[in-house]
């Protein structure tokens, strides 16, 4: 289906907004760098101050790239889940996927003292964290999926997801009780969410997983449109429902698991951004929603990170707090409008 003039214009505006916010995100912080200098630095021209170049390449640029990866990954996983469950309140955080990923990381950070040294050293590596986080996310997703088959009510599925989240939180609490103060502090800082401490090697690794997850998501664009009308309709027009469902599970687990492993549990991005895309483009065509969700996810995450930096101040707020402040009103608004779903 060709794009309308309005949709083309919106895509251009979103692209321009993303580039502008990317530059603003790099420019603002405890030390402000003029936008002109940021552009010069990004094009490998000499900046007026050497300290600006250090800040740009060692801190701000990697953080802005991470914000984009996190934004597009979580938003896409939210879009996939909302279509699969046909539930507008589905999302990696609300349905407990982030909690499952957190449980996987908690086992690694808090529970490695109970494992042999050679096993704990592997799991404490980046690969181990991603593996544990993705497995935790996958297990919770499959559990919610199995239970949701028995339930038709949208709110009941949501409550099941919240219960799985509470269950995993309870296990994390038990692990926290028996662990050392040092490990508990490490896990507490991780659980606040942060995108500012990743090295280039970690960003490269995260990029690979996000690209794989987005690539799998792209493969199911056409089946997603059919799934909007239900499993039986999708099968009647030749969609392989079982294969589509497995691809969605794999993509969502990779995206939510890898991002949670590196950036911590980040709330509401996966829930709120797909709705923003639907409202802005006024369509349920997933070819349009796929690209608009990616762009809006990057934009929202760059905005949240810019606010979290508290420009002109040495304070940096937890990113999870900012996304929650923005996302919670969206959830309340969705609940109020529930009769229109």
C-alpha positions in Angstrom: 0.0 0.0 0.0 1.6 3.3 -1.1 2.1 6.0 1.5 -0.2 9.1 1.5 1.3 12.6 1.1 0.5 13.3 4.8 2.4 10.1 5.9 5.4 11.0 3.7 5.4 14.4 5.3 5.2 13.0 8.8 8.1 10.6 8.1 10.2 13.5 6.9 9.3 15.6 10.0 10.1 12.7 12.3 13.5 12.1 10.6 14.4 15.8 10.9 13.2 15.8 14.6 15.3 12.7 15.4 18.5 14.3 13.9 17.8 17.6 15.7 17.2 15.8 19.0 20.3 13.7 18.5 22.4 16.8 18.2 20.6 18.5 21.2 21.2 15.4 23.3 24.9 15.5 22.6 25.0 19.3 23.1 23.3 19.5 26.5 24.5 18.2 29.9 26.6 19.3 32.8 28.9 21.0 30.2 27.0 22.6 27.3 28.6 22.4 23.9 27.2 24.7 21.1 25.3 22.8 18.4 27.7 24.3 15.8 30.7 22.7 17.6 28.8 19.4 17.9 28.3 19.3 14.1 32.0 20.2 13.5 33.1 17.4 15.9 30.8 14.8 14.3 32.3 15.7 10.8 35.8 15.2 12.2 36.6 18.9 12.2 38.7 20.4 15.0 36.5 21.7 17.8 37.3 25.0 19.7 38.1 23.2 22.9 39.9 19.9 23.4 37.7 19.1 26.4 34.6 19.2 24.2 36.1 16.6 21.8 36.8 14.3 24.8 33.2 14.8 26.1 31.7 14.3 22.6 33.5 11.1 21.7 33.9 9.4 25.1 30.6 10.2 26.7 27.8 12.0 24.8 28.0 10.3 21.3 28.0 6.7 22.7 25.2 7.6 25.0 23.1 9.1 22.2 23.6 6.0 20.1 22.6 3.8 23.0 19.4 5.9 23.5 18.4 5.3 19.9 19.1 1.6 20.1 17.1 1.3 23.4 14.2 3.4 22.0 13.8 1.5 18.8 14.2 -1.9 20.4 11.7 -1.4 23.2 9.2 0.3 21.0 9.3 -2.4 18.4 8.9 -5.2 21.0 5.9 -3.3 22.4 4.3 -3.1 18.9 4.8 -6.8 18.4 3.2 -7.7 21.7 0.2 -5.4 21.3 -0.5 -7.0 17.9 0.1 -10.6 19.0 -2.1 -10.3 22.1 -4.5 -7.8 20.5 -4.1 -5.9 23.7 -3.4 -2.2 23.7 -1.9 -2.3 27.2 0.7 -5.0 26.3 4.3 -4.1 26.5 7.6 -5.6 27.7 7.4 -3.8 31.1 3.7 -4.2 31.8 3.5 -7.9 30.8 6.5 -8.8 33.0 9.2 -9.3 30.3 11.4 -6.7 31.8 10.9 -8.3 35.2 11.8 -11.7 33.7 14.9 -10.2 32.2 15.7 -8.5 35.6 15.3 -11.9 37.3 17.9 -13.4 34.9 20.3 -10.6 35.6 19.6 -10.9 39.4 20.5 -14.5 39.3 23.8 -13.5 37.7 24.7 -10.5 39.8 23.3 -11.7 43.2 23.5 -15.5 42.8 26.9 -16.2 41.3 28.4 -16.7 44.8 26.6 -20.0 44.8 28.1 -21.2 41.5 31.6 -22.6 40.7 34.1 -20.0 39.7 34.4 -20.9 36.0 30.6 -20.8 35.6 30.2 -17.5 37.4 33.0 -15.9 35.4 31.2 -16.7 32.2 27.8 -15.5 33.3 29.3 -12.2 34.7 30.5 -11.4 31.1 28.4 -9.4 28.7 27.4 -12.5 26.8 26.3 -14.2 30.1 24.2 -11.2 31.1 22.5 -11.1 27.7 21.9 -14.8 27.7 20.4 -14.8 31.2 18.4 -11.7 30.5 17.0 -13.0 27.2 16.1 -16.4 28.8 14.3 -14.7 31.7 12.4 -12.5 29.2 11.6 -15.5 27.0 10.3 -17.7 29.9 8.0 -15.0 31.2 6.7 -14.2 27.6 5.9 -17.9 27.0 4.2 -18.2 30.3 2.0 -15.1 29.7 1.3 -16.4 26.2 0.1 -19.8 27.5 -2.1 -18.3 30.1 -3.5 -15.7 27.7 -4.9 -18.5 25.5 -7.3 -19.4 28.4 -8.3 -15.7 28.8 -10.2 -13.5 26.4 -10.5 -10.4 28.6 -7.9 -7.7 27.9 -7.6 -6.6 31.5 -7.2 -10.2 32.7 -4.2 -10.7 30.5 -2.8 -7.5 31.8 -3.3 -8.6 35.4 -1.6 -12.0 34.6 1.4 -10.1 33.3 1.5 -7.9 36.4 1.3 -11.1 38.6 4.3 -12.6 36.8 6.1 -9.3 37.3 5.3 -9.5 41.1 6.4 -13.2 41.2 9.8 -12.4 39.7 10.2 -9.4 41.9 9.6 -11.6 44.9 12.4 -14.0 43.9 14.7 -11.0 43.3 13.8 -9.8 46.9 14.8 -13.2 48.3 18.1 -13.2 46.4 18.7 -9.7 47.6 18.2 -10.7 51.2 20.9 -13.4 51.1 23.5 -11.5 49.0 26.4 -9.2 50.0 26.0 -5.5 50.3 28.4 -4.9 47.4 26.4 -7.1 45.0 23.2 -5.6 46.2 24.4 -2.1 45.5 25.5 -3.1 42.0 22.1 -4.6 41.3 20.3 -1.6 42.7 22.2 0.8 40.4 21.6 -1.5 37.4 17.8 -1.7 38.2 17.6 2.2 38.1 18.3 2.0 34.4 21.3 3.8 32.7 22.5 4.2 29.2 25.6 6.3 30.0 28.1 3.7 31.0 28.4 1.5 27.9 31.7 1.1 26.2 32.0 0.9 22.4 32.4 -2.8 22.6 29.2 -3.1 24.6 27.3 -0.8 22.2 28.5 -2.9 19.2 27.3 -6.0 20.9 23.9 -4.4 21.7 23.7 -3.1 18.1 24.0 -6.6 16.8 21.2 -8.0 19.0 18.9 -5.0 18.2 19.5 -5.4 14.4 18.7 -9.1 14.7 15.5 -8.4 16.6 14.4 -5.6 14.2 15.3 -7.8 11.2 13.1 -10.6 12.5 10.3 -8.0 13.2 10.5 -6.8 9.6 9.9 -10.3 8.4 6.5 -10.4 10.1 5.1 -7.1 9.0 2.5 -8.7 6.6 1.4 -11.4 9.1 1.0 -8.6 11.8 -1.6 -6.9 9.6 -3.6 -10.2 9.4 -3.3 -10.9 13.1 -5.2 -7.7 13.8 -8.3 -9.6 12.7 -7.5 -12.7 14.8 -5.8 -16.0 14.6 -8.5 -17.7 12.5 -8.6 -14.9 9.9 -4.8 -15.0 9.6 -4.8 -18.7 9.0 -7.7 -18.4 6.4 -5.6 -16.2 4.2 -2.6 -18.5 4.3 -0.5 -17.0 7.2 1.5 -19.6 9.1 0.3 -18.5 12.5 2.6 -20.8 14.5 5.7 -19.7 12.6 4.7 -16.0 13.0 4.1 -16.4 16.7 7.5 -18.0 17.2 9.2 -15.3 15.3 7.5 -12.6 17.4 8.5 -14.4 20.6 12.1 -14.7 19.5 12.3 -11.1 18.3 10.7 -9.7 21.5 12.8 -11.8 23.8 16.0 -10.7 22.0 15.1 -7.1 22.0 13.7 -6.8 25.6 16.4 -9.2 27.0 19.5 -7.6 25.4 18.4 -4.0 26.1 17.5 -4.8 29.8 20.8 -6.6 30.2 22.8 -3.5 29.2 20.5 -0.6 30.2 18.4 -2.0 33.0 14.6 -2.3 33.1 13.2 0.8 31.3 9.5 1.3 31.7 6.7 2.5 29.4 8.7 3.1 26.2 7.4 -0.2 24.8 3.9 0.5 25.8 3.5 4.2 25.0 5.4 4.7 21.7 3.3 2.3 19.5 0.2 4.2 20.5 1.9 7.5 19.7 2.6 6.1 16.2 -1.0 5.0 15.7 -2.4 8.3 16.9 0.0 10.3 14.7 -0.4 8.3 11.5 -4.0 7.3 12.1 -3.5 3.8 10.6 -3.2 0.2 11.7 -1.1 -0.7 8.6 2.1 -2.3 10.1 4.3 -1.2 7.2 3.7 2.4 8.3 3.7 1.6 12.1 6.9 -0.4 11.8 9.0 2.6 10.6 7.0 5.3 12.6 7.5 3.3 15.8 11.2 3.0 15.2 11.5 6.8 14.6 9.3 7.8 17.5 11.0 5.3 19.8 14.4 7.0 19.1 12.9 10.4 19.5 11.1 9.7 22.8 14.2 8.0 24.3 16.5 10.9 23.2 14.0 13.4 24.8 13.9 11.4 28.1 17.7 11.1 28.2 18.1 14.8 27.5 15.8 15.6 30.5 17.6 13.0 32.7 20.9 14.8 32.1 19.4 18.0 33.8 21.2 20.4 31.4 23.5 22.9 33.2 23.7 20.7 36.3 26.0 18.0 37.6 23.0 15.9 38.5 21.9 12.9 36.3 18.5 11.4 37.1 17.8 7.7 36.6 16.4 7.3 33.0 13.7 4.9 34.3 12.2 7.7 36.5 11.9 10.0 33.4 10.3 7.4 31.2 7.9 6.5 34.0 6.8 10.1 34.5 6.1 10.4 30.8 4.6 6.9 30.3 2.3 6.6 33.4 -0.1 9.4 32.2 -0.2 7.6 28.8 -1.3 4.3 30.5 -4.0 6.2 32.6 -5.2 7.8 29.4 -5.4 4.4 27.7 -7.4 2.9 30.6 -9.8 5.8 30.5 -10.3 5.3 26.8 -10.5 1.5 27.1 -14.1 1.4 25.9 -12.9 2.6 22.5 -10.5 -0.3 22.0 
